[in-house]
mmCIF file of C-alpha atoms in Angstrom:
data_model
loop_
_atom_site.group_PDB
_atom_site.id
_atom_site.type_symbol
_atom_site.label_atom_id
_atom_site.label_comp_id
_atom_site.label_asym_id
_atom_site.label_seq_id
_atom_site.Cartn_x
_atom_site.Cartn_y
_atom_site.Cartn_z
ATOM 1 C CA MET A 1 134.569 68.602 79.474
ATOM 2 C CA THR A 2 132.354 71.416 78.262
ATOM 3 C CA SER A 3 128.593 71.548 78.763
ATOM 4 C CA VAL A 4 128.169 71.342 74.989
ATOM 5 C CA GLN A 5 130.174 68.104 74.851
ATOM 6 C CA LEU A 6 128.166 66.670 77.741
ATOM 7 C CA LEU A 7 124.875 67.513 76.026
ATOM 8 C CA ALA A 8 126.002 66.257 72.630
ATOM 9 C CA GLU A 9 127.649 62.991 73.637
ATOM 10 C CA GLY A 10 126.095 61.981 76.956
ATOM 11 C CA GLU A 11 123.443 59.335 77.546
ATOM 12 C CA LEU A 12 120.053 61.034 77.509
ATOM 13 C CA THR A 13 117.317 59.742 79.849
ATOM 14 C CA VAL A 14 113.792 61.173 79.890
ATOM 15 C CA ARG A 15 112.525 61.917 83.405
ATOM 16 C CA GLY A 16 109.261 63.713 82.677
ATOM 17 C CA ARG A 17 107.339 66.144 80.508
ATOM 18 C CA ILE A 18 107.208 69.918 80.863
ATOM 19 C CA ARG A 19 103.462 70.398 80.445
ATOM 20 C CA GLU A 20 103.497 74.207 80.170
ATOM 21 C CA ALA A 21 105.336 74.042 76.836
ATOM 22 C CA SER A 22 103.367 74.488 73.598
ATOM 23 C CA ASN A 23 105.528 71.872 71.838
ATOM 24 C CA ALA A 24 106.782 68.586 73.276
ATOM 25 C CA ALA A 25 109.420 69.449 75.875
ATOM 26 C CA LEU A 26 110.931 66.704 78.015
ATOM 27 C CA PHE A 27 112.893 67.073 81.231
ATOM 28 C CA CYS A 28 115.940 64.809 81.043
ATOM 29 C CA THR A 29 119.261 63.948 82.581
ATOM 30 C CA VAL A 30 122.398 63.515 80.532
ATOM 31 C CA VAL A 31 125.428 61.540 81.740
ATOM 32 C CA TYR A 32 128.891 61.318 80.208
ATOM 33 C CA ASP A 33 132.230 60.216 81.642
ATOM 34 C CA GLY A 34 131.030 60.543 85.246
ATOM 35 C CA ARG A 35 129.436 63.949 84.802
ATOM 36 C CA GLU A 36 125.658 64.456 84.989
ATOM 37 C CA ALA A 37 123.387 67.422 84.291
ATOM 38 C CA SER A 38 119.705 68.180 83.873
ATOM 39 C CA CYS A 39 118.498 69.328 80.468
ATOM 40 C CA VAL A 40 115.502 69.937 78.222
ATOM 41 C CA TYR A 41 114.949 67.780 75.145
ATOM 42 C CA LYS A 42 112.581 69.008 72.431
ATOM 43 C CA PRO A 43 112.226 66.359 69.710
ATOM 44 C CA VAL A 44 111.433 67.550 66.203
ATOM 45 C CA ALA A 45 108.668 64.929 66.104
ATOM 46 C CA GLY A 46 106.860 66.811 68.876
ATOM 47 C CA GLU A 47 106.763 70.195 67.143
ATOM 48 C CA ARG A 48 103.362 71.651 66.273
ATOM 49 C CA PRO A 49 103.136 72.924 62.678
ATOM 50 C CA LEU A 50 103.191 76.732 62.315
ATOM 51 C CA TRP A 51 101.889 78.550 59.257
ATOM 52 C CA ASP A 52 104.838 80.945 59.123
ATOM 53 C CA PHE A 53 107.685 78.540 59.931
ATOM 54 C CA PRO A 54 108.554 75.409 57.894
ATOM 55 C CA ASP A 55 107.674 72.152 59.641
ATOM 56 C CA GLY A 56 110.398 70.482 61.670
ATOM 57 C CA THR A 57 112.726 73.494 61.954
ATOM 58 C CA LEU A 58 112.157 74.829 65.472
ATOM 59 C CA ALA A 59 114.912 72.742 67.085
ATOM 60 C CA GLN A 60 117.482 74.027 64.590
ATOM 61 C CA ARG A 61 116.416 77.610 65.308
ATOM 62 C CA GLU A 62 116.971 77.045 69.034
ATOM 63 C CA VAL A 63 120.536 75.936 68.311
ATOM 64 C CA ALA A 64 121.079 78.825 65.886
ATOM 65 C CA ALA A 65 120.035 81.289 68.597
ATOM 66 C CA TYR A 66 122.647 79.761 70.898
ATOM 67 C CA GLU A 67 125.311 80.116 68.208
ATOM 68 C CA VAL A 68 124.535 83.818 67.721
ATOM 69 C CA SER A 69 124.463 84.389 71.477
ATOM 70 C CA GLU A 70 127.890 82.786 71.844
ATOM 71 C CA ALA A 71 129.265 84.875 68.989
ATOM 72 C CA THR A 72 128.301 88.086 70.821
ATOM 73 C CA GLY A 73 130.272 86.964 73.869
ATOM 74 C CA TRP A 74 127.285 87.648 76.125
ATOM 75 C CA GLY A 75 126.318 84.022 76.823
ATOM 76 C CA LEU A 76 122.603 84.769 76.997
ATOM 77 C CA VAL A 77 121.333 81.376 75.794
ATOM 78 C CA PRO A 78 122.059 78.162 77.725
ATOM 79 C CA PRO A 79 124.313 75.626 75.984
ATOM 80 C CA THR A 80 122.198 74.031 73.249
ATOM 81 C CA VAL A 81 122.881 71.231 70.765
ATOM 82 C CA LEU A 82 121.094 69.313 68.029
ATOM 83 C CA ARG A 83 121.318 65.556 68.498
ATOM 84 C CA ASP A 84 119.515 62.259 68.352
ATOM 85 C CA GLY A 85 117.476 61.223 71.385
ATOM 86 C CA PRO A 86 114.886 58.690 72.577
ATOM 87 C CA TYR A 87 112.266 60.235 70.251
ATOM 88 C CA GLY A 88 114.508 61.118 67.360
ATOM 89 C CA GLU A 89 116.482 64.234 66.493
ATOM 90 C CA GLY A 90 115.840 67.242 68.644
ATOM 91 C CA MET A 91 117.196 70.186 70.571
ATOM 92 C CA VAL A 92 118.884 69.498 73.918
ATOM 93 C CA GLN A 93 119.536 72.472 76.200
ATOM 94 C CA LEU A 94 121.143 72.721 79.625
ATOM 95 C CA TRP A 95 118.551 73.138 82.382
ATOM 96 C CA ILE A 96 118.784 76.488 84.189
ATOM 97 C CA GLU A 97 117.564 76.897 87.772
ATOM 98 C CA ALA A 98 115.966 80.330 87.890
ATOM 99 C CA THR A 99 115.686 82.612 90.917
ATOM 100 C CA PRO A 100 111.991 83.512 91.246
ATOM 101 C CA GLU A 101 112.750 86.373 93.627
ATOM 102 C CA ALA A 102 114.457 88.363 90.872
ATOM 103 C CA GLU A 103 111.957 90.996 89.735
ATOM 104 C CA LEU A 104 112.318 91.824 86.049
ATOM 105 C CA LEU A 105 108.668 92.623 85.201
ATOM 106 C CA ALA A 106 105.974 94.486 87.133
ATOM 107 C CA LEU A 107 102.557 96.134 86.880
ATOM 108 C CA VAL A 108 102.423 99.653 88.315
ATOM 109 C CA ASP A 109 99.844 102.407 88.663
ATOM 110 C CA GLY A 110 100.257 105.616 86.706
ATOM 111 C CA GLU A 111 101.426 106.431 83.213
ATOM 112 C CA GLU A 112 105.170 106.636 83.786
ATOM 113 C CA PRO A 113 107.588 104.016 85.099
ATOM 114 C CA GLY A 114 109.507 104.712 88.276
ATOM 115 C CA PRO A 115 113.289 104.943 88.557
ATOM 116 C CA GLY A 116 115.001 101.766 87.386
ATOM 117 C CA TRP A 117 112.098 100.679 85.163
ATOM 118 C CA LYS A 118 111.162 100.961 81.490
ATOM 119 C CA ALA A 119 107.611 101.128 80.156
ATOM 120 C CA ILE A 120 106.252 98.397 77.888
ATOM 121 C CA GLY A 121 102.613 99.471 77.603
ATOM 122 C CA LEU A 122 99.235 99.444 79.312
ATOM 123 C CA ALA A 123 97.709 96.111 80.295
ATOM 124 C CA GLU A 124 94.169 95.238 81.329
ATOM 125 C CA VAL A 125 94.057 93.939 84.895
ATOM 126 C CA GLY A 126 90.316 93.258 85.191
ATOM 127 C CA GLU A 127 87.105 95.146 85.969
ATOM 128 C CA GLY A 128 87.890 97.694 83.289
ATOM 129 C CA LYS A 129 91.117 98.757 84.979
ATOM 130 C CA THR A 130 94.537 99.070 83.407
ATOM 131 C CA ALA A 131 98.065 99.189 84.757
ATOM 132 C CA LEU A 132 101.410 100.027 83.235
ATOM 133 C CA LEU A 133 103.496 96.972 82.376
ATOM 134 C CA VAL A 134 107.186 97.685 82.945
ATOM 135 C CA HIS A 135 110.481 95.835 82.796
ATOM 136 C CA ALA A 136 113.665 96.484 84.723
ATOM 137 C CA ASP A 137 116.204 98.912 83.286
ATOM 138 C CA ASP A 138 118.764 96.120 83.444
ATOM 139 C CA GLU A 139 121.869 95.831 81.246
ATOM 140 C CA ARG A 140 121.318 92.068 80.948
ATOM 141 C CA LEU A 141 117.832 92.629 79.540
ATOM 142 C CA ARG A 142 119.202 95.288 77.232
ATOM 143 C CA ARG A 143 121.695 92.825 75.775
ATOM 144 C CA LEU A 144 118.881 90.335 75.306
ATOM 145 C CA ALA A 145 116.839 92.987 73.490
ATOM 146 C CA VAL A 146 119.717 93.399 71.020
ATOM 147 C CA LEU A 147 120.047 89.640 70.568
ATOM 148 C CA ASP A 148 116.299 89.343 69.925
ATOM 149 C CA ALA A 149 116.491 92.048 67.282
ATOM 150 C CA VAL A 150 119.280 90.142 65.522
ATOM 151 C CA ILE A 151 117.582 86.737 65.602
ATOM 152 C CA ASN A 152 114.122 88.238 64.928
ATOM 153 C CA ASN A 153 112.553 86.642 67.993
ATOM 154 C CA ALA A 154 108.783 86.382 67.581
ATOM 155 C CA ASP A 155 108.073 85.291 71.155
ATOM 156 C CA ARG A 156 110.057 86.980 73.953
ATOM 157 C CA LYS A 157 107.746 86.440 76.931
ATOM 158 C CA GLY A 158 108.414 87.045 80.595
ATOM 159 C CA GLY A 159 108.465 83.318 81.287
ATOM 160 C CA HIS A 160 111.399 82.991 78.888
ATOM 161 C CA LEU A 161 113.646 85.075 81.158
ATOM 162 C CA LEU A 162 115.688 83.039 83.649
ATOM 163 C CA PRO A 163 117.766 85.012 86.181
ATOM 164 C CA THR A 164 120.082 82.925 88.362
ATOM 165 C CA GLU A 165 121.435 83.263 91.888
ATOM 166 C CA ALA A 166 124.882 83.880 90.392
ATOM 167 C CA GLY A 167 123.595 87.025 88.684
ATOM 168 C CA ARG A 168 123.403 85.598 85.167
ATOM 169 C CA LEU A 169 120.365 86.038 82.951
ATOM 170 C CA PHE A 170 119.412 83.484 80.317
ATOM 171 C CA GLY A 171 116.768 83.591 77.619
ATOM 172 C CA ILE A 172 115.080 80.384 76.477
ATOM 173 C CA ASP A 173 112.494 79.180 73.929
ATOM 174 C CA HIS A 174 113.940 80.394 70.636
ATOM 175 C CA GLY A 175 112.042 78.150 68.235
ATOM 176 C CA VAL A 176 110.274 80.981 66.409
ATOM 177 C CA THR A 177 113.285 82.996 65.322
ATOM 178 C CA PHE A 178 115.243 83.858 62.160
ATOM 179 C CA ASN A 179 112.218 84.363 59.899
ATOM 180 C CA VAL A 180 113.089 86.400 56.811
ATOM 181 C CA GLU A 181 110.101 88.692 57.511
ATOM 182 C CA ASN A 182 110.079 91.124 60.424
ATOM 183 C CA LYS A 183 108.326 89.293 63.265
ATOM 184 C CA LEU A 184 109.936 90.816 66.349
ATOM 185 C CA ARG A 185 107.548 90.393 69.279
ATOM 186 C CA THR A 186 108.940 91.079 72.713
ATOM 187 C CA LEU A 187 108.335 92.545 76.142
ATOM 188 C CA LEU A 188 111.686 94.328 75.960
ATOM 189 C CA TRP A 189 110.601 97.495 74.144
ATOM 190 C CA GLY A 190 111.761 99.852 76.898
ATOM 191 C CA TRP A 191 114.797 101.016 74.917
ATOM 192 C CA ALA A 192 112.998 101.343 71.565
ATOM 193 C CA GLY A 193 114.501 104.196 69.566
ATOM 194 C CA GLU A 194 117.309 104.785 72.068
ATOM 195 C CA PRO A 195 120.969 104.703 71.001
ATOM 196 C CA LEU A 196 122.718 101.364 71.234
ATOM 197 C CA THR A 197 125.348 101.042 73.932
ATOM 198 C CA ALA A 198 129.016 100.942 72.983
ATOM 199 C CA GLU A 199 129.219 97.266 73.954
ATOM 200 C CA ALA A 200 126.194 96.473 71.764
ATOM 201 C CA VAL A 201 127.851 98.175 68.795
ATOM 202 C CA GLU A 202 131.016 96.165 69.460
ATOM 203 C CA ALA A 203 129.042 92.900 69.672
ATOM 204 C CA LEU A 204 127.197 93.712 66.460
ATOM 205 C CA GLY A 205 130.504 94.413 64.764
ATOM 206 C CA THR A 206 131.713 90.982 65.817
ATOM 207 C CA LEU A 207 128.533 89.437 64.398
ATOM 208 C CA ARG A 208 129.031 91.335 61.130
ATOM 209 C CA GLU A 209 132.467 89.781 60.720
ATOM 210 C CA GLY A 210 131.253 86.306 61.624
ATOM 211 C CA LEU A 211 128.316 86.526 59.218
ATOM 212 C CA LYS A 212 130.393 87.430 56.160
ATOM 213 C CA GLU A 213 130.446 84.878 53.374
ATOM 214 C CA GLY A 214 132.603 82.048 54.674
ATOM 215 C CA GLY A 215 132.676 83.532 58.170
ATOM 216 C CA GLU A 216 132.683 81.135 61.118
ATOM 217 C CA LEU A 217 129.205 82.093 62.324
ATOM 218 C CA ALA A 218 127.778 82.049 58.794
ATOM 219 C CA VAL A 219 129.092 78.521 58.321
ATOM 220 C CA ARG A 220 127.615 77.371 61.627
ATOM 221 C CA LEU A 221 124.226 78.880 60.842
ATOM 222 C CA ALA A 222 124.202 77.438 57.315
ATOM 223 C CA GLY A 223 123.773 73.985 58.809
ATOM 224 C CA LEU A 224 120.767 75.086 60.863
ATOM 225 C CA ILE A 225 118.735 77.649 58.891
ATOM 226 C CA THR A 226 118.292 78.505 55.217
ATOM 227 C CA ALA A 227 120.611 80.667 53.134
ATOM 228 C CA ALA A 228 117.856 83.287 52.910
ATOM 229 C CA GLU A 229 117.529 83.323 56.706
ATOM 230 C CA VAL A 230 121.285 83.711 57.149
ATOM 231 C CA ALA A 231 121.215 86.628 54.683
ATOM 232 C CA ALA A 232 118.290 88.203 56.566
ATOM 233 C CA THR A 233 120.215 87.888 59.836
ATOM 234 C CA ARG A 234 123.198 89.591 58.218
ATOM 235 C CA ALA A 235 120.884 92.368 56.977
ATOM 236 C CA ARG A 236 119.399 92.901 60.454
ATOM 237 C CA VAL A 237 122.885 93.306 61.918
ATOM 238 C CA GLU A 238 123.774 95.822 59.213
ATOM 239 C CA ALA A 239 120.525 97.739 59.811
ATOM 240 C CA LEU A 240 121.156 97.961 63.549
ATOM 241 C CA LEU A 241 124.692 99.236 62.997
ATOM 242 C CA ALA A 242 123.499 101.735 60.392
ATOM 243 C CA SER A 243 120.760 103.166 62.644
ATOM 244 C CA GLY A 244 122.770 102.983 65.850
ATOM 245 C CA LYS A 245 119.504 102.550 67.734
ATOM 246 C CA HIS A 246 117.322 99.883 69.274
ATOM 247 C CA PRO A 247 114.509 98.987 66.852
ATOM 248 C CA GLU A 248 110.961 100.245 67.284
ATOM 249 C CA PRO A 249 107.715 98.334 66.665
ATOM 250 C CA SER A 250 106.997 98.222 62.945
ATOM 251 C CA GLY A 251 103.216 98.379 63.259
ATOM 252 C CA GLU A 252 102.967 95.523 60.738
ATOM 253 C CA TRP A 253 102.972 92.773 63.366
ATOM 254 C CA PRO A 254 101.745 92.588 66.999
ATOM 255 C CA ALA A 255 104.598 94.037 69.002
ATOM 256 C CA ILE A 256 103.961 92.134 72.257
ATOM 257 C CA PRO A 257 103.498 88.350 72.489
ATOM 258 C CA TRP A 258 100.332 86.899 73.994
ATOM 259 C CA PRO A 259 100.151 85.958 76.744
ATOM 260 C CA PRO A 260 103.005 88.295 77.722
ATOM 261 C CA VAL A 261 104.180 86.081 80.598
#
């Protein structure tokens, strides 16, 4: 039995609420055919309206982000499904136990990052002082930066990065994605303007094929986001392949989410 089947068909029981979340997020267990797992359930009914995203669409965007992640072969988003639950239709995602010791972000003195780090920008740290905010020069983060550029992630914060003891890295909270307008806001700007890696180009090529009219990924996304949003996703993939580089901040939209963590 796959994790997706467990999440989609298992009996969902609410155990508590995740209070740090901006929208209703419930910690649950799901049980099916003797197998049990922890998960997060975000009912559509608990979504806060956003001026730039149609009401009641955040759960679908979370699932769409998972579909794109799976199509790259990188497995950067935990298994995620759209299903009915105790409070109506919503997104259900496998719970990931993160390793807090894994250091992916840091504040450092000086104007340049040290070896193994990439600069994000200066941050105020109190009493009129600033420090350089940096992220690890990590291939897992670099893949996630490419994924975010494809799905147009408007909220890639540090708290949305979940490294595991097994060495995996997952990204979560993809409700504000796939807008037709450029809204990329992320902490992962360290590679901005740099050439894409060979594996990123290969993954983007796979996405291009899947997003063609009638392509498997295009069909999957059509049930989750609008035709215009699917077309915009296809255009972002084409633009990345044409430039061969990681995107840079457009200047038309705040480049870093707030709060960043």
